[in-house]
Amino acid sequence: MLKTVVCVSGGGSNLQAILDAVESGGITNAQVSAVICNNPGAKALERAARHNVPAIVMSPKNYPDRAEFHRAFTEKMCQLDPDLIVLAGFLVKIPEEMVKRFPNRIINVHPSLIPSFCGVGYYGLKVHEKALERGVRVTGATVHFVNEGMDEGPIIAQKPVEVLEDDTPQSLQRRVMEQAEWILLPQAIDDIANGRIRVEEGRVRRSPV
Ligand code: GAR
């Protein structure tokens, strides 16, 4: 049973997709053992509570500096001892020490087709604002392993989503979630929990089914 910790910052719709998939059997051999959230007002916390998943609030704002936060965050994660860490709309950069402590055991969902619209400053609604500004006709979502870089780790899955003529950042965000993120992220967790993917020489390999 893959012990999974999910990190969230806001609405928690991706967390919801994971919890629903665990309950419906869309994800097997995995459980969500805890949620970590950096924002005490996040709706994601209500979702965790509804599913009886323990939640921990840890905000960089409550520490004297980033280094102290990084130390406390990594220590907490080590105590929780997960097999997999899922960044489901977690808008805080993962400390390097945590990446080193959990190699190829942290995954992230990003609301674009990496390497487009990613990296520093590209998060949440901003990603969709930039995609609309650029006038792309197709965007999408990516699930990838997390390394020391920003949105740079090995790619697990991607799904394209059409941009419509009258899209706003909000309507595009919603369609990317519905058509890509809420499908890809639970699938990736199920793949990892059932040993269907591994990382080799910086790339994700799938075992034949
Ligand atoms: C999602 O669109 C997720 O891909 C994005 O934040 C949103 C969180 O929504 N994450 C990033 O931009 C990370 N770089 P949610 O809280 O409803 O799951």
XYZ file of C-alpha atoms and ligand atoms in Angstrom:
227
model
C 0.000 0.000 0.000
C 1.603 3.239 -1.220
C 1.569 5.742 1.636
C 0.891 9.108 0.006
C 1.151 12.644 1.374
C -0.599 15.315 -0.698
C 0.577 18.953 -0.534
C -1.956 21.680 -1.375
C -2.344 25.467 -1.263
C -5.846 26.452 -2.354
C -9.015 25.009 -3.798
C -7.900 21.409 -3.596
C -9.827 20.151 -6.627
C -6.897 17.899 -7.559
C -6.821 16.577 -3.987
C -10.546 15.868 -4.393
C -9.897 13.962 -7.628
C -7.316 11.830 -5.800
C -9.569 11.145 -2.791
C -12.481 10.251 -5.094
C -10.281 7.914 -7.154
C -9.032 6.142 -4.019
C -12.653 5.661 -2.888
C -13.965 4.533 -6.271
C -11.077 2.166 -7.036
C -9.600 4.370 -9.782
C -6.454 4.320 -7.655
C -5.542 0.981 -6.097
C -2.772 0.005 -3.668
C -2.510 3.580 -2.350
C -3.866 5.602 0.543
C -3.703 9.315 1.371
C -2.159 9.305 4.826
C -1.906 13.089 5.306
C -2.350 16.471 3.666
C 0.103 19.353 4.112
C -1.157 22.852 3.346
C 0.664 26.196 3.493
C -2.552 28.234 3.649
C -4.780 28.041 6.749
C -7.797 29.347 4.774
C -7.567 26.821 1.938
C -10.725 25.023 0.853
C -8.507 21.969 0.400
C -8.465 21.617 4.216
C -12.264 21.184 4.272
C -11.965 18.482 1.609
C -9.344 16.618 3.672
C -11.527 16.857 6.791
C -14.583 15.511 4.920
C -12.565 12.437 4.015
C -11.066 12.078 7.516
C -7.537 12.692 6.251
C -5.302 14.399 8.847
C -4.112 17.815 7.666
C -1.095 19.806 8.774
C -0.800 23.540 8.121
C 2.778 24.749 7.577
C 3.330 28.211 6.157
C 6.695 29.825 5.397
C 5.159 32.962 6.975
C 5.363 31.364 10.406
C 9.139 30.853 10.254
C 11.910 33.444 10.698
C 13.315 32.656 7.240
C 13.082 30.201 4.313
C 15.912 28.044 5.619
C 14.025 27.463 8.883
C 10.839 26.641 6.980
C 12.710 24.248 4.708
C 14.219 22.491 7.713
C 10.857 22.146 9.516
C 8.997 21.111 6.345
C 11.545 18.425 5.483
C 11.608 17.180 9.068
C 7.798 16.913 9.133
C 7.819 15.035 5.842
C 10.446 12.607 7.159
C 8.263 11.983 10.234
C 5.281 11.235 7.984
C 7.544 8.866 6.026
C 5.570 8.725 2.757
C 6.292 6.430 -0.175
C 5.022 9.187 -2.485
C 4.588 12.953 -2.149
C 2.023 14.517 -4.485
C 2.083 18.260 -5.169
C -1.544 18.918 -6.069
C -1.647 22.672 -6.600
C 1.119 23.289 -4.040
C 2.494 26.736 -4.758
C 5.591 26.598 -2.542
C 8.933 25.503 -4.000
C 10.088 22.166 -2.620
C 13.358 22.465 -0.658
C 16.382 20.810 -2.232
C 16.977 18.775 0.902
C 13.502 17.234 0.520
C 14.130 16.372 -3.144
C 17.354 14.635 -2.099
C 15.614 12.800 0.736
C 12.798 11.552 -1.588
C 14.418 10.938 -4.999
C 11.830 10.106 -7.708
C 9.187 9.976 -5.014
C 7.699 13.476 -5.482
C 5.287 14.248 -8.331
C 3.644 17.503 -9.410
C 0.741 18.478 -11.636
C 1.286 21.593 -13.766
C -1.466 23.252 -15.846
C 0.346 23.482 -19.192
C 2.211 21.297 -21.652
C 5.742 21.541 -20.226
C 8.125 23.056 -21.411
C 5.574 25.753 -22.362
C 4.349 28.166 -19.701
C 6.288 26.753 -16.768
C 9.109 27.672 -14.418
C 9.438 30.610 -12.030
C 6.306 32.796 -11.934
C 4.078 30.300 -13.760
C 1.514 28.937 -11.334
C -2.256 28.657 -11.018
C -4.294 31.131 -13.055
C -1.151 32.968 -14.263
C -0.304 29.998 -16.493
C -3.620 30.331 -18.327
C -3.334 34.145 -18.569
C 0.040 33.704 -20.292
C -1.285 31.005 -22.632
C -4.165 33.271 -23.706
C -1.826 36.276 -24.099
C 0.390 34.189 -26.398
C -2.612 33.024 -28.374
C -1.887 29.294 -28.279
C -4.645 27.108 -29.744
C -3.770 24.096 -27.616
C -2.648 23.914 -24.007
C -2.996 21.101 -21.465
C -1.506 19.635 -18.318
C 1.602 17.712 -17.305
C 2.378 15.366 -14.432
C 6.077 15.023 -13.732
C 8.569 13.914 -11.120
C 10.070 16.754 -9.103
C 13.800 17.398 -9.157
C 15.833 20.388 -7.928
C 14.689 22.543 -10.866
C 11.354 24.294 -11.361
C 8.969 22.092 -13.422
C 12.013 20.305 -14.878
C 11.784 16.707 -13.666
C 11.036 13.622 -15.796
C 7.600 13.797 -17.459
C 5.109 11.070 -16.546
C 2.051 12.113 -18.569
C 0.677 14.985 -20.646
C -2.727 15.697 -22.135
C -3.605 18.435 -24.634
C -6.686 20.645 -24.198
C -8.143 22.921 -26.862
C -8.256 26.692 -26.286
C -11.594 28.191 -27.361
C -12.137 31.570 -29.005
C -13.963 33.155 -26.058
C -11.899 31.592 -23.242
C -11.071 33.583 -20.128
C -8.235 32.459 -17.833
C -10.928 31.044 -15.533
C -12.791 29.089 -18.220
C -9.517 27.717 -19.589
C -8.317 26.747 -16.112
C -11.558 24.868 -15.508
C -11.374 22.987 -18.845
C -7.710 22.038 -18.282
C -8.617 20.691 -14.841
C -11.661 18.753 -16.074
C -10.144 17.357 -19.261
C -6.573 16.808 -18.099
C -5.467 17.354 -14.499
C -8.211 15.431 -12.683
C -7.593 12.469 -14.995
C -3.791 12.471 -15.296
C -2.894 12.932 -11.643
C -4.930 10.006 -10.216
C -3.738 7.858 -13.153
C -0.096 8.650 -12.380
C -0.568 7.741 -8.715
C -2.238 4.474 -9.722
C 0.632 3.740 -12.142
C 3.231 4.344 -9.437
C 1.280 2.381 -6.791
C 1.070 -0.577 -9.153
C 4.693 -0.477 -10.297
C 3.925 0.447 -13.916
C 6.440 3.292 -14.183
C 10.038 3.868 -13.211
C 12.716 6.498 -13.878
C 15.755 5.473 -15.904
C 18.491 7.906 -16.893
C 16.249 10.889 -16.219
C 13.306 9.592 -18.260
C 10.114 7.832 -17.305
C 9.749 4.269 -18.608
C 6.516 2.314 -18.641
C 6.412 -1.398 -17.987
C 4.515 -3.354 -20.626
C 1.018 -4.258 -19.350
C -4.049 23.505 -10.546
O -4.428 23.990 -11.799
C -2.600 23.047 -10.578
O -2.230 22.464 -11.791
C -1.884 24.348 -10.372
O -2.635 25.026 -9.397
C -4.010 24.634 -9.520
C -4.505 24.189 -8.163
O -5.881 23.887 -8.179
N -0.526 24.131 -9.981
C 0.485 24.892 -10.397
O 0.338 25.880 -11.078
C 1.862 24.426 -9.938
N 2.894 25.084 -10.684
P -6.541 22.982 -7.050
O -6.096 23.537 -5.696
O -8.027 23.152 -7.257
O -6.093 21.557 -7.246
